[in-house]
Coordinates of C-alpha atoms in Angstrom, one line a residue:
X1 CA 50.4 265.0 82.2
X2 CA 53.5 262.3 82.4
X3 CA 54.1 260.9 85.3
X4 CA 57.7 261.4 86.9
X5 CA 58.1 258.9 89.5
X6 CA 60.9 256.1 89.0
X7 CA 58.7 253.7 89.5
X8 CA 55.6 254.5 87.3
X9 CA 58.0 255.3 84.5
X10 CA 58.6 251.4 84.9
X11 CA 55.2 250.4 85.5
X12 CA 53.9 252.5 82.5
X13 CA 56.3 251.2 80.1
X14 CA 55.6 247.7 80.8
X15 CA 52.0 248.2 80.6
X16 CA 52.4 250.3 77.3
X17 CA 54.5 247.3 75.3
X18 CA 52.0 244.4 76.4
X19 CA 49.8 247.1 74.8
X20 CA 51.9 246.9 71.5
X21 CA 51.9 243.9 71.9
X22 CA 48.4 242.9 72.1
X23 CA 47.7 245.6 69.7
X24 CA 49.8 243.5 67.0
X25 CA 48.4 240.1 68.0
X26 CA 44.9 241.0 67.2
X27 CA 46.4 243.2 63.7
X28 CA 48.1 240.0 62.6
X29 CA 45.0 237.7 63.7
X30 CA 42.8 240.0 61.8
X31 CA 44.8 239.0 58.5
X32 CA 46.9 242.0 58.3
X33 CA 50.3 240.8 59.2
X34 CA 51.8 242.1 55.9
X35 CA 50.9 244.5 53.1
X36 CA 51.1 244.9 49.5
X37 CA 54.2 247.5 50.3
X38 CA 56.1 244.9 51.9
X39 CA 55.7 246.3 55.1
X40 CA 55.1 243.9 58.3
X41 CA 53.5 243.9 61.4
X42 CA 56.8 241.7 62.6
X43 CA 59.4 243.0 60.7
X44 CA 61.4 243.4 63.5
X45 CA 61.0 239.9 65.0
X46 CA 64.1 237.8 64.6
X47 CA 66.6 241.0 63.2
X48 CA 66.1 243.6 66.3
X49 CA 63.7 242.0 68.6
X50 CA 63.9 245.4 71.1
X51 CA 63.3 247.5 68.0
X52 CA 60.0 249.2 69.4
X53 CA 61.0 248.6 73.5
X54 CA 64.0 250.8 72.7
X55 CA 62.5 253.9 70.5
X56 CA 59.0 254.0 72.7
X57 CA 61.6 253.9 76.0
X58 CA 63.2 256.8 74.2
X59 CA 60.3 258.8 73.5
X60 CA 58.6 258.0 76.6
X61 CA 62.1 259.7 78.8
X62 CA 61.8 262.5 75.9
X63 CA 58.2 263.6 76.9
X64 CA 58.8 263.1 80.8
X65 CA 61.4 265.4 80.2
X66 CA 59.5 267.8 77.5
X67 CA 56.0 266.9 76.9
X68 CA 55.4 269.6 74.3
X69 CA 58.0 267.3 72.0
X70 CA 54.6 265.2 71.0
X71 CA 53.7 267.6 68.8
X72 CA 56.8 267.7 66.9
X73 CA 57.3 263.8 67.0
X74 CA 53.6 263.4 65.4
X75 CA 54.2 266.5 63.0
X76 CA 57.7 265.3 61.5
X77 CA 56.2 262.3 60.8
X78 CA 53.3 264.0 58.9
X79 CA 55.9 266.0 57.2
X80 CA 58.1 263.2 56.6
X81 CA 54.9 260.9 54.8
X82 CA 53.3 264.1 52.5
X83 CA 57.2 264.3 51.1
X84 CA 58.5 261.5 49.1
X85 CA 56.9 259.5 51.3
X86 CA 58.0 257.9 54.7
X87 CA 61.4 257.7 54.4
X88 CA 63.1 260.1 56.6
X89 CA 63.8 262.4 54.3
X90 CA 62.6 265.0 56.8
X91 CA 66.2 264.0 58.6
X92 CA 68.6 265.0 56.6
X93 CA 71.1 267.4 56.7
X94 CA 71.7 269.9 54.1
X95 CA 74.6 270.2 52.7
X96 CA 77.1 272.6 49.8
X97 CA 75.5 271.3 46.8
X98 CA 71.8 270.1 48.3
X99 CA 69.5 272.2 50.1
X100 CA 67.2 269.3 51.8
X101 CA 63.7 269.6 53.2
X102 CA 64.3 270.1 56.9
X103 CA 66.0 273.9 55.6
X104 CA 62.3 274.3 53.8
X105 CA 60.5 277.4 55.5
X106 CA 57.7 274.8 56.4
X107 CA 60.3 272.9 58.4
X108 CA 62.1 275.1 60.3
X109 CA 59.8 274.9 63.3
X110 CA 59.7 271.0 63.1
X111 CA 61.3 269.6 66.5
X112 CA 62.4 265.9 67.9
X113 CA 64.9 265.3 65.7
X114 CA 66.9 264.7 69.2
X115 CA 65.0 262.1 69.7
X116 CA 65.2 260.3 66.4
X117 CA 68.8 260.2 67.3
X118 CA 69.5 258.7 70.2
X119 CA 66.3 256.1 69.4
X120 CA 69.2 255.5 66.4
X121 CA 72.1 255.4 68.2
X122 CA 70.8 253.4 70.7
X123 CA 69.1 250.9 67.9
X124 CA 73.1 250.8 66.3
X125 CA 74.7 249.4 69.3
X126 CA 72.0 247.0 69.6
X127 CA 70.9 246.2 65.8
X128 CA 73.6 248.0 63.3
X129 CA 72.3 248.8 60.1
X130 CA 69.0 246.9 60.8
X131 CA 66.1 249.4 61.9
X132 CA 65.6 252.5 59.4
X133 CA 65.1 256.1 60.5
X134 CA 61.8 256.0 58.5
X135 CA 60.4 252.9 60.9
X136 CA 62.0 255.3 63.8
X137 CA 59.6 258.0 62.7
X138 CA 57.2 256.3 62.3
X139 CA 56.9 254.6 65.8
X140 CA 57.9 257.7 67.8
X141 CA 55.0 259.7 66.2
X142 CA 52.6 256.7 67.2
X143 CA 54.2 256.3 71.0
X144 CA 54.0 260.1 71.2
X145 CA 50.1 260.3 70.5
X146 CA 49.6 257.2 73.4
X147 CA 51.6 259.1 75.7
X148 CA 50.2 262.0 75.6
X149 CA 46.5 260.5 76.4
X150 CA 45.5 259.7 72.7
X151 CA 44.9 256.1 70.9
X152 CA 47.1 253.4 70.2
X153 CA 47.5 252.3 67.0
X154 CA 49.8 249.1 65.6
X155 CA 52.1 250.0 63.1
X156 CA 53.6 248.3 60.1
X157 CA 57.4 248.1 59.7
X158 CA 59.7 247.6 56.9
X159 CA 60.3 251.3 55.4
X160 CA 63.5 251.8 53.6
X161 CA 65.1 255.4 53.9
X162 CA 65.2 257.5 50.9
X163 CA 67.9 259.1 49.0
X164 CA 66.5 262.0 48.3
X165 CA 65.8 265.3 50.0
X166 CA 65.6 268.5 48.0
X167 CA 63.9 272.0 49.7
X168 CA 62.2 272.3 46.1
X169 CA 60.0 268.8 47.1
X170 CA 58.7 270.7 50.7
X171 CA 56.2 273.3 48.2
X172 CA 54.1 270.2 48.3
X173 CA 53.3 270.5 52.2
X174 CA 49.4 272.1 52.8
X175 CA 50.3 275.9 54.1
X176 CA 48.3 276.9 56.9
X177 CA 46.1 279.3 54.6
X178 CA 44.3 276.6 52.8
X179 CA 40.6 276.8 52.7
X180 CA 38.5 273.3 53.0
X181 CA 38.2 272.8 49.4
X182 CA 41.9 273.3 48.5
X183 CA 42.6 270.7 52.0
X184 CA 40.5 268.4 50.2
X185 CA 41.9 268.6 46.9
X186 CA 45.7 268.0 48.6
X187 CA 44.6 264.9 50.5
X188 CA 43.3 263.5 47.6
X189 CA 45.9 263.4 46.1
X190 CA 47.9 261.4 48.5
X191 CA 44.4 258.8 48.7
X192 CA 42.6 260.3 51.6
X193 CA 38.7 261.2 52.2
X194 CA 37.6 264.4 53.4
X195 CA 36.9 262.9 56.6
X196 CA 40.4 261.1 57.0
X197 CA 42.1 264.4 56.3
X198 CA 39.6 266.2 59.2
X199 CA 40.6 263.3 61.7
X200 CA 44.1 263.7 60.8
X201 CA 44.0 267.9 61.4
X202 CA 42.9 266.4 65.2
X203 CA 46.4 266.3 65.6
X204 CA 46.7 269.8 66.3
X205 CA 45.0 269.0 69.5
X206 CA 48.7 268.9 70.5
X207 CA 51.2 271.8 70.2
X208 CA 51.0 275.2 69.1
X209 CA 51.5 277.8 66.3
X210 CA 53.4 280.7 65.7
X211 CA 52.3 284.6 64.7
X212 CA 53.7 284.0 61.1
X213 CA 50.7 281.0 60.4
X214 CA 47.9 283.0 61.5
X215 CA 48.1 286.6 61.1
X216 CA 46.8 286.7 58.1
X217 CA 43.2 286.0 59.7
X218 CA 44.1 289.8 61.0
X219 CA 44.4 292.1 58.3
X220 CA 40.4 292.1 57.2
X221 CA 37.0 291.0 58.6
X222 CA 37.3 287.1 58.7
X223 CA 33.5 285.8 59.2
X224 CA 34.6 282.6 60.7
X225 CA 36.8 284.5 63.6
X226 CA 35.0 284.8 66.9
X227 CA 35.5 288.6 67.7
X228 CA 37.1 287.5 71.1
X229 CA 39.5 284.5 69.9
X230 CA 40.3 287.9 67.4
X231 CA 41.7 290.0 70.1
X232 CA 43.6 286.8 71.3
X233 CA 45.2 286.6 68.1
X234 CA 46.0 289.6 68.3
X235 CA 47.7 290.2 71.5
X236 CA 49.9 287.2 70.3
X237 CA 51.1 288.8 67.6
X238 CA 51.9 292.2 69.2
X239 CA 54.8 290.1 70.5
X240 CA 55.9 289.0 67.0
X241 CA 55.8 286.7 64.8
X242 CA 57.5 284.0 66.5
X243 CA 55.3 284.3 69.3
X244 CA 53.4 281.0 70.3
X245 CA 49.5 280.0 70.6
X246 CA 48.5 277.1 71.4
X247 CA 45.8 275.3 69.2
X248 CA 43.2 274.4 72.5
X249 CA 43.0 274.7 75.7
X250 CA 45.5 271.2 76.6
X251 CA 48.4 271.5 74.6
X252 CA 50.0 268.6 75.6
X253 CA 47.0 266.4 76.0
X254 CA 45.7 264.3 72.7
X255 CA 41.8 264.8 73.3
X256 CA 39.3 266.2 71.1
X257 CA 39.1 269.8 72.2
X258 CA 40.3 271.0 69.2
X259 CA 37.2 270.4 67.8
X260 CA 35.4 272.2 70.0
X261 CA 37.5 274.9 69.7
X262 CA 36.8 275.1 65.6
X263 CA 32.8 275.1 67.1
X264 CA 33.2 278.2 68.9
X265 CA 35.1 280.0 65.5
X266 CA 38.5 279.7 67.7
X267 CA 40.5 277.4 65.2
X268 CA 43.8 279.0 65.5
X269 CA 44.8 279.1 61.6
X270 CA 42.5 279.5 58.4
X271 CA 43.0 275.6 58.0
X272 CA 42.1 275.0 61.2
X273 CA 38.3 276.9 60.9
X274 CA 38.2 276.3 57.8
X275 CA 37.1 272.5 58.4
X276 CA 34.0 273.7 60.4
X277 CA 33.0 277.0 58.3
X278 CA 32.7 274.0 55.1
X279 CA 29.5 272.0 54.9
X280 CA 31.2 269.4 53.5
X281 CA 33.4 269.3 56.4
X282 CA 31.0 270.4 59.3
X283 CA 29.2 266.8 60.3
X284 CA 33.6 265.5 61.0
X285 CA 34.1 268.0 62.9
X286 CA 30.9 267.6 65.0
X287 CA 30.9 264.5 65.1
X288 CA 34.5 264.3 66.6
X289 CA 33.8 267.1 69.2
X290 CA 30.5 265.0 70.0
X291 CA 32.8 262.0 70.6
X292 CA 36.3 261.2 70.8
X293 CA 36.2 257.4 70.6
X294 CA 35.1 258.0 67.5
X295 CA 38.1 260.6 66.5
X296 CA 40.3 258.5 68.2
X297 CA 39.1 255.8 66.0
X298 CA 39.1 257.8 62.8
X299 CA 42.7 259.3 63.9
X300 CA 43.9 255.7 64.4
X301 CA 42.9 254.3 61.1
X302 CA 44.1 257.8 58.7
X303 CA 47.8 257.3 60.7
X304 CA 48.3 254.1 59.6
X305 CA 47.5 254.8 55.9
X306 CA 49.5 257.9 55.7
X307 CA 52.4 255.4 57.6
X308 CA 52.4 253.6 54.3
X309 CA 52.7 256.7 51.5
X310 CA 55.2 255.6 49.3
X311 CA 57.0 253.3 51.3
X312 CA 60.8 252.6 49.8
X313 CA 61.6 248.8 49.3
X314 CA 64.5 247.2 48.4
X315 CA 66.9 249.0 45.6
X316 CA 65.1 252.5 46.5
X317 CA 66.1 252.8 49.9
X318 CA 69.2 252.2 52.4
X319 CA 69.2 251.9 56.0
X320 CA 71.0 254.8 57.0
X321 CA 73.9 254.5 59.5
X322 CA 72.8 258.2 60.3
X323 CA 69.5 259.4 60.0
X324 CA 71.4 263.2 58.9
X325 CA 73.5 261.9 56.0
X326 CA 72.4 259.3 52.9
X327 CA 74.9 255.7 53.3

């Protein structure tokens, strides 16, 4: 889906920051310039004025290179925000006397952190000790969703980085095997409506999952299970259970065929089906497989709240020199 060539990397990155751009103008004009977290639309402005050129140039050579890193960019950042918050706890390194998150079994399988870093170490020579790995998170999970085809969405900055990351904070994370009622009752918690937390499973219209999620759709009759997606299931499996399925047809593409998928009973893990086989959840999903502008809308919208969960400010955060290690 990127596009290789020299010269429409250039063209497409120009064209994507007057998109930021314009996307921030008309954020700020609305009235939203800064929020009761302390977070800003122009954080950035006089400190590091090539904060976002530089991470959404990074990302942007990190997908022509891999594109399948888009999931992993926008699922950090989900794992990151339902964990203490946004505050690149996700990032750090475990060590003799701390086991942190990203050693959680939910975390193993996250990816990007690559790119985090040299977004970082770039942002250092430019900027030291300015832009924090939590605001670096953050904006490579938002340029990864444009890229790959889905909606842009302005962003405010200002997180602090935590100084906290413990495995035992990870048991938090939704497991795969939740049914629509337990989803519901987990996104509550962290402020979101049932249809916020449907728009924001759409982001498993990217990526893919692994034997180990799923395969516990296998070992009965499972109602919601189309008897063909079954065998598919299946036939993954039999190669173990790190063995890879994607979640619709366009892995790499942001669209809304994931939806469709959960309308034909071939949502890859009992989270995923779950949203359609629920009443309460049924009309979302329709209404997003009906039309995407109005997932990509409902997408853009959940993002930028869950951007904002628990935000660090002043005393309880750092701007970490590393994004692995606390200051």
């Amino acid at each position: 889906m990127l596009m290789r060539s020299p010269n429409l990397v250039k063209m497409v990155g120009a064209n994507f920051l007057c998109v930021v751009l314009l996307v921030e103008i008309i954020v700020v004009m609305s009235g939203h310039s800064f929020g009761a977290n302390g977070l800003s639309m122009n954080y950035y402005l006089t400190s590091c004025p090539f904060a976002e050129q530089i991470v959404r140039n990074t990302v942007f050579r990190a997908l022509q290179a891999d594109p399948t890193l888009a999931a992993g960019l926008v699922r950090m950042h989900f794992h990151d925000c339902f964990v203490e918050g946004c505050d690149g706890s996700v990032l750090i390194d475990s060590t003799n006397d701390n086991t942190a998150e990203k050693d959680s079994l939910a975390n193993l399988s996250l990816r990007g952190y690559e790119v985090i870093d040299a977004a970082k170490e770039e942002l250092e020579r430019m900027c030291p000790g300015v832009v924090s790995c939590a605001d670096i998170v953050a904006m490579a999970a938002r340029d990864s969703v444009f890229l790959a085809g889905g909606p842009l969405y302005g962003i405010q900055k200002g997180r602090k980085d935590g100084r906290r990351s413990k495995v035992e904070d990870t048991f938090n994370l939704p497991p795969p095997t939740l049914n629509a009622s337990q989803l519901i009752t987990k996104f509550r918690q962290h402020g979101f409506s049932a249809e916020e937390m449907v728009a924001l499973s759409g982001a498993h219209t990217l990526g893919v999952a692994r034997c180990r999620s799923f395969k516990n759709r296998l070992s009965g009759v499972d109602p919601t299970l189309d008897k063909d997606f079954a065998k598919t299931l299946s036939e993954t499996c039999s190669s173990g259970d790190d063995a890879e399925l994607a979640f619709d047809a366009t892995r790499n593409s942001f669209d809304n065929l994931y939806f469709n998928a959960l309308q034909r009973k071939a949502g890859v893990l009992t989270s995923d089906q779950t949203l359609y086989a629920d009443t309460r959840t049924r009309g979302f999903v329709n209404g997003f497989a009906l039309n995407q502008a109005t997932f990509f809308r409902r997408f853009q919208w959940a993002m930028v709240k869950m951007g904002t969960l628990d935000v660090k400010q002043g005393s309880r955060g750092e701007v970490r020199r590393n994004c692995h290690k606390f200051n």
